[in-house]
mmCIF file of C-alpha atoms in Angstrom:
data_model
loop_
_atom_site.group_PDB
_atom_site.id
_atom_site.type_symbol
_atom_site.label_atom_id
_atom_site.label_comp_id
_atom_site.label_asym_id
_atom_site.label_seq_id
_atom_site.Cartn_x
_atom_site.Cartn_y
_atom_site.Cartn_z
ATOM 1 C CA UNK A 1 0.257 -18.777 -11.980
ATOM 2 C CA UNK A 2 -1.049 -15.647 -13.038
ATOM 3 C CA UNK A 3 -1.134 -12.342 -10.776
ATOM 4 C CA UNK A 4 -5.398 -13.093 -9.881
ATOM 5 C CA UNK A 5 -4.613 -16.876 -8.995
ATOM 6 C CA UNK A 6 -1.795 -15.876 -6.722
ATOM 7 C CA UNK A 7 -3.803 -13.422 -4.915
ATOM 8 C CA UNK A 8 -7.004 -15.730 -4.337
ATOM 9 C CA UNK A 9 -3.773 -18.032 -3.256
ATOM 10 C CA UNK A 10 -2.652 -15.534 -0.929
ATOM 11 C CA UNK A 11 -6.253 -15.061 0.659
ATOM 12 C CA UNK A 12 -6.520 -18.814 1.477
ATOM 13 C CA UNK A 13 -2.809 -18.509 2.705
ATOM 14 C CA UNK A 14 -1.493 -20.992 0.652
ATOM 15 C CA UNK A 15 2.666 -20.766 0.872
ATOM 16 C CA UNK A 16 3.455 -21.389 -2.709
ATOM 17 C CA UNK A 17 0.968 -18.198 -3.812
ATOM 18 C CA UNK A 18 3.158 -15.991 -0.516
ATOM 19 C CA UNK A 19 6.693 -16.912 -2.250
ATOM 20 C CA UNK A 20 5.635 -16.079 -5.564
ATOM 21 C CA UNK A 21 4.052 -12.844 -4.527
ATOM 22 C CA UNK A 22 7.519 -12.278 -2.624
ATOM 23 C CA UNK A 23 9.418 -12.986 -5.575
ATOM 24 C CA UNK A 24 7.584 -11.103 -8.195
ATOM 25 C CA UNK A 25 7.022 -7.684 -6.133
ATOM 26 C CA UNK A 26 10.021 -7.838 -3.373
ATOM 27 C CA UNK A 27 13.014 -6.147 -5.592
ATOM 28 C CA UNK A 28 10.155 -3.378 -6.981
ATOM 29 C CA UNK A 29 8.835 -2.893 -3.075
ATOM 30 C CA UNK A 30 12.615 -2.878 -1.603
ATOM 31 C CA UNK A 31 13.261 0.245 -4.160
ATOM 32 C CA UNK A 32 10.377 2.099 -2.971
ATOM 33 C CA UNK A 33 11.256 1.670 0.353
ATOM 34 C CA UNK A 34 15.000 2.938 -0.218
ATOM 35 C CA UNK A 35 13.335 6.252 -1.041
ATOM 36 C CA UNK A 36 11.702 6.633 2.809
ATOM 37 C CA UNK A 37 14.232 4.974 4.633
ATOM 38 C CA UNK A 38 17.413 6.028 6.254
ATOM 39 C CA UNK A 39 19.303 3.063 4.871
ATOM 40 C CA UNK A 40 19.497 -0.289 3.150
ATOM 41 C CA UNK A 41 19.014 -2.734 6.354
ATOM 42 C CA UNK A 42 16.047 0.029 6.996
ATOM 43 C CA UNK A 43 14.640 -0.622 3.862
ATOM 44 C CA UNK A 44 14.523 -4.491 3.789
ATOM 45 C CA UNK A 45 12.737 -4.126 7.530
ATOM 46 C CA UNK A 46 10.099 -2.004 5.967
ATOM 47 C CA UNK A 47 10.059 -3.887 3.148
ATOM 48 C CA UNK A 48 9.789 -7.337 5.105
ATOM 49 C CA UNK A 49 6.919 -5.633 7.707
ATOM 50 C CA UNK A 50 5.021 -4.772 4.818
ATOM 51 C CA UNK A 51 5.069 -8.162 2.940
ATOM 52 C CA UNK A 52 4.081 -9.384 6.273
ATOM 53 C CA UNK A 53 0.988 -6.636 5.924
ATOM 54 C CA UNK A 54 0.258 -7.496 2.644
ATOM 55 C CA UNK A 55 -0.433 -11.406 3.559
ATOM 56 C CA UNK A 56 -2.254 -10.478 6.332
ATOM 57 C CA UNK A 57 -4.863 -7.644 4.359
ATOM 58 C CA UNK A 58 -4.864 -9.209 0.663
ATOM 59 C CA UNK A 59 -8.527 -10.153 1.877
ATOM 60 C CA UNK A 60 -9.501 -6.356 1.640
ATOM 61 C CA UNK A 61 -8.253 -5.866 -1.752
ATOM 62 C CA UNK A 62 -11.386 -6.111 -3.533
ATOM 63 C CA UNK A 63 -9.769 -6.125 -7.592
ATOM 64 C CA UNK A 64 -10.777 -2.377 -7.429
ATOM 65 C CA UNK A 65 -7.489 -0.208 -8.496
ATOM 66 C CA UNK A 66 -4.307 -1.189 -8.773
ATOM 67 C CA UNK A 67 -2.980 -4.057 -7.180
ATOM 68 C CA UNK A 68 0.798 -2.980 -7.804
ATOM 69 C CA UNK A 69 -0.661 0.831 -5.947
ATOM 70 C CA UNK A 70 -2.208 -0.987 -3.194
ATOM 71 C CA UNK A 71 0.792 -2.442 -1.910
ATOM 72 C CA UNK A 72 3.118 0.568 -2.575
ATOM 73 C CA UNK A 73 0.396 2.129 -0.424
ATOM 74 C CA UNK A 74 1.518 -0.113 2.040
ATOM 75 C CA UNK A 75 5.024 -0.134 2.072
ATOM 76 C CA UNK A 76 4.947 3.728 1.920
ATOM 77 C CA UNK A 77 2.992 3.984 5.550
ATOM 78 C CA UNK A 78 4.735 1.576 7.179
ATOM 79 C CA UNK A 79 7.621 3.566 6.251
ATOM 80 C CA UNK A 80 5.652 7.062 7.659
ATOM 81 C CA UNK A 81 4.684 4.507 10.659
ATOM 82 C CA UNK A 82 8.375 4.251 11.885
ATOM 83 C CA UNK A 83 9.026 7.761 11.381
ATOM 84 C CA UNK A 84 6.194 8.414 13.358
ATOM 85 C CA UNK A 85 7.342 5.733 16.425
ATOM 86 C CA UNK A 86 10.684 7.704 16.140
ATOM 87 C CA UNK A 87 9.763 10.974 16.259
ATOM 88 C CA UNK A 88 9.853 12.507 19.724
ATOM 89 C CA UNK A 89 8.899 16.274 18.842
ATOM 90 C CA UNK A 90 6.605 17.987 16.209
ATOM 91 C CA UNK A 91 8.127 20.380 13.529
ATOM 92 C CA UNK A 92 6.603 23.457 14.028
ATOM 93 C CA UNK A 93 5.250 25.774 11.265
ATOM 94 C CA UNK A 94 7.698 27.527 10.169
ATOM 95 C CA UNK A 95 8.347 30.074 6.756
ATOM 96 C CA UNK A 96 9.094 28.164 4.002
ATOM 97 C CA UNK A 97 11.599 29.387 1.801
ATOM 98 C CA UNK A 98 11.274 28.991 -1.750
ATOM 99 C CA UNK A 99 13.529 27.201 -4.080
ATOM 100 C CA UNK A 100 13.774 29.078 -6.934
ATOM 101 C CA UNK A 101 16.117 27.121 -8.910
ATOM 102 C CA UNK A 102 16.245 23.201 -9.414
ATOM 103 C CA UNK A 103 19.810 21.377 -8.954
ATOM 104 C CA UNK A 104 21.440 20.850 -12.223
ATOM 105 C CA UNK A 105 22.839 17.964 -13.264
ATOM 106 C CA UNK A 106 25.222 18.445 -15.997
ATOM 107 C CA UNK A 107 24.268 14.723 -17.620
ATOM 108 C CA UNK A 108 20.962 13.675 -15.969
ATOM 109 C CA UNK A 109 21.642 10.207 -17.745
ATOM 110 C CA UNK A 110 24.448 9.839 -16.734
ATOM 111 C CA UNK A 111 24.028 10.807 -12.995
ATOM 112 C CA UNK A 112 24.197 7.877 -11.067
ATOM 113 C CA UNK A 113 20.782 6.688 -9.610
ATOM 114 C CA UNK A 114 22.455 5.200 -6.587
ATOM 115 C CA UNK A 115 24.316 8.014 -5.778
ATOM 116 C CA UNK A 116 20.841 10.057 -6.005
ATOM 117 C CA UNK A 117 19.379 7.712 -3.666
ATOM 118 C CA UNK A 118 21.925 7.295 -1.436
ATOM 119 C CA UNK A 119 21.454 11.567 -1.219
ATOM 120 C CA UNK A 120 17.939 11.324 -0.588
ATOM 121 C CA UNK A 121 18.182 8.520 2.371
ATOM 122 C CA UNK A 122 20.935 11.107 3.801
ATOM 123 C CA UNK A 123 18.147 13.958 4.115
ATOM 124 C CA UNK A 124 16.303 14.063 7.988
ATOM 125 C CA UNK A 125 13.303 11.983 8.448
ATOM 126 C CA UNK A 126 10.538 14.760 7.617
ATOM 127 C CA UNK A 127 12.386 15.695 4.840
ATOM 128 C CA UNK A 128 13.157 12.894 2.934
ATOM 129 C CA UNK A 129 9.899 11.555 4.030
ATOM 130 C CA UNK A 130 8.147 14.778 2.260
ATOM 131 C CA UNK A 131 10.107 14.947 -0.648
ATOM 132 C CA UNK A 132 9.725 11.185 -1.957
ATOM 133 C CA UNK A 133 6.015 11.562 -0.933
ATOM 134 C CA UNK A 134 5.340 14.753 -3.223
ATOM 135 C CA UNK A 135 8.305 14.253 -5.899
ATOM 136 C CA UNK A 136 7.772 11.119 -6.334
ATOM 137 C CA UNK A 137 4.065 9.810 -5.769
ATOM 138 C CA UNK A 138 2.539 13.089 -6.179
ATOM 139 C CA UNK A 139 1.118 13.243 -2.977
ATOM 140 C CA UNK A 140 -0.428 16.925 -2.752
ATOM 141 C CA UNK A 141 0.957 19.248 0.384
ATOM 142 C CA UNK A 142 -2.371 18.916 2.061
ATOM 143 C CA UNK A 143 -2.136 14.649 1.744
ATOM 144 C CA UNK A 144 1.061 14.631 2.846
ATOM 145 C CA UNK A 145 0.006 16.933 5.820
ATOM 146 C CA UNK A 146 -2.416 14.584 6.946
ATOM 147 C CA UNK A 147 -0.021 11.378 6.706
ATOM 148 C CA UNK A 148 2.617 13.097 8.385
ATOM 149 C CA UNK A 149 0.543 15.268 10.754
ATOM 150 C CA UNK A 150 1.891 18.441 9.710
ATOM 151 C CA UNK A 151 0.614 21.489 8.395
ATOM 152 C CA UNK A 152 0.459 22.173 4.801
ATOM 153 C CA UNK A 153 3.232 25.091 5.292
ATOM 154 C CA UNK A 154 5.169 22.733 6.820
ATOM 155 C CA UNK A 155 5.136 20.152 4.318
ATOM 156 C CA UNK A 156 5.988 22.753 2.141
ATOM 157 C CA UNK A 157 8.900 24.103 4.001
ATOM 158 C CA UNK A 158 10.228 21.194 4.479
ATOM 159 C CA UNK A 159 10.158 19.952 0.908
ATOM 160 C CA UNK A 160 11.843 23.025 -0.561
ATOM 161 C CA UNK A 161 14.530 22.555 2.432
ATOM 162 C CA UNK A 162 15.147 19.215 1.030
ATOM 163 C CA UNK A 163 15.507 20.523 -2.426
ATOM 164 C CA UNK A 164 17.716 22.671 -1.237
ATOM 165 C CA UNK A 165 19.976 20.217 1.062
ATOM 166 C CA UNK A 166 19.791 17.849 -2.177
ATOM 167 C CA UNK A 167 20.748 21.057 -4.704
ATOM 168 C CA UNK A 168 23.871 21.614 -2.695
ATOM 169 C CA UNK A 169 25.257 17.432 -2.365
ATOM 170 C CA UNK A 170 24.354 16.876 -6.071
ATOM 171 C CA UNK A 171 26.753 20.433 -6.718
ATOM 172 C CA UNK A 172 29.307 18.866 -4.019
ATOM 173 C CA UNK A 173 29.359 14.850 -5.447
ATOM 174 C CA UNK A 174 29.571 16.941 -9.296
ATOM 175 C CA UNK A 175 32.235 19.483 -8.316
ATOM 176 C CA UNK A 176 34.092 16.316 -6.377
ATOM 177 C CA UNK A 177 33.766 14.005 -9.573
ATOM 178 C CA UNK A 178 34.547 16.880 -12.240
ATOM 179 C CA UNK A 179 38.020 17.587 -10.100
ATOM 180 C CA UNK A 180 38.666 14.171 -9.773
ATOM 181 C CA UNK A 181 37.761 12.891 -13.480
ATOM 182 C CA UNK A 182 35.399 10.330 -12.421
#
């Protein structure tokens, strides 16, 4: 089955066309969620919901775009969703403060990705949440202010606090693994 039969298989809801779907796109989809979620059994709830989304919508994809971008699209709001059903207060605008240097990593190859994740799922919500949206998908400050319902100063505050919170664990988890030899 190739990827245009299993989606007119998923539009007439056939089973066989769901599992496949699941088992092509679930490991990809679970990743992306670990970058917006707070932790692993968070993730595979997102990533679950949004399967159970996808089924639901594949009628409106038309075959215009991506097919791969319209479900990340997907799993990314359902992620902002539950931030948004968790949140009980607004950030307020606030200063940002610049980050004028990046975090160094002494070997970026040979930094361990899962250590770098496990970081980011560590930052609060609207940080992390920010961060994976504009690092990572190259949301622009004013897209992500209008997913988020922030301000553009806030997104922007709030990404260069999480480059900051993220500058100072990668310097900790180096300093920790240079003293220790690991």
């Amino acid at each position: 089955m190739d990827l245009n039969q299993i989606i007119h298989g998923c539009k007439n809801y056939n089973p066989n066309a769901q599992k496949r779907l699941f088992e092509i796109y679930s490991k990809t989809l679970f990743h992306l969620s670990l970058k917006y979620c707070r932790s692993f059994a968070d993730a595979q709830d997102n990533t679950q919901d949004s399967f159970i989304t996808i089924y639901h919508k594949i009628h409106q994809y038309r075959g215009k775009g991506s097919f791969d971008g319209w479900m990340k699209r997907i799993v990314i709001n359902h992620a902002i969703d539950r931030y948004r059903a968790e949140i009980k207060t607004v950030t307020e605008d606030v200063p940002a403060v610049w980050l004028t240097e990046e975090p160094e990593i002494e070997d970026p190859e040979t930094f361990p990705m899962e250590a770098l994740i496990r970081m980011i799922q560590e930052l609060p919500d609207q940080y992390r949440l920010v961060f994976s949206l504009y690092e990572m998908e190259h949301y622009s400050h004013a897209e992500i202010g209008s997913l988020l319902q922030i301000s553009e100063g806030t997104s922007r505050s709030n990404l260069s606090r999480a480059k900051q919170l993220l500058k100072s664990k990668i310097e900790q988890f180096s300093l920790h693994h240079k003293n220790h030899g690991t």
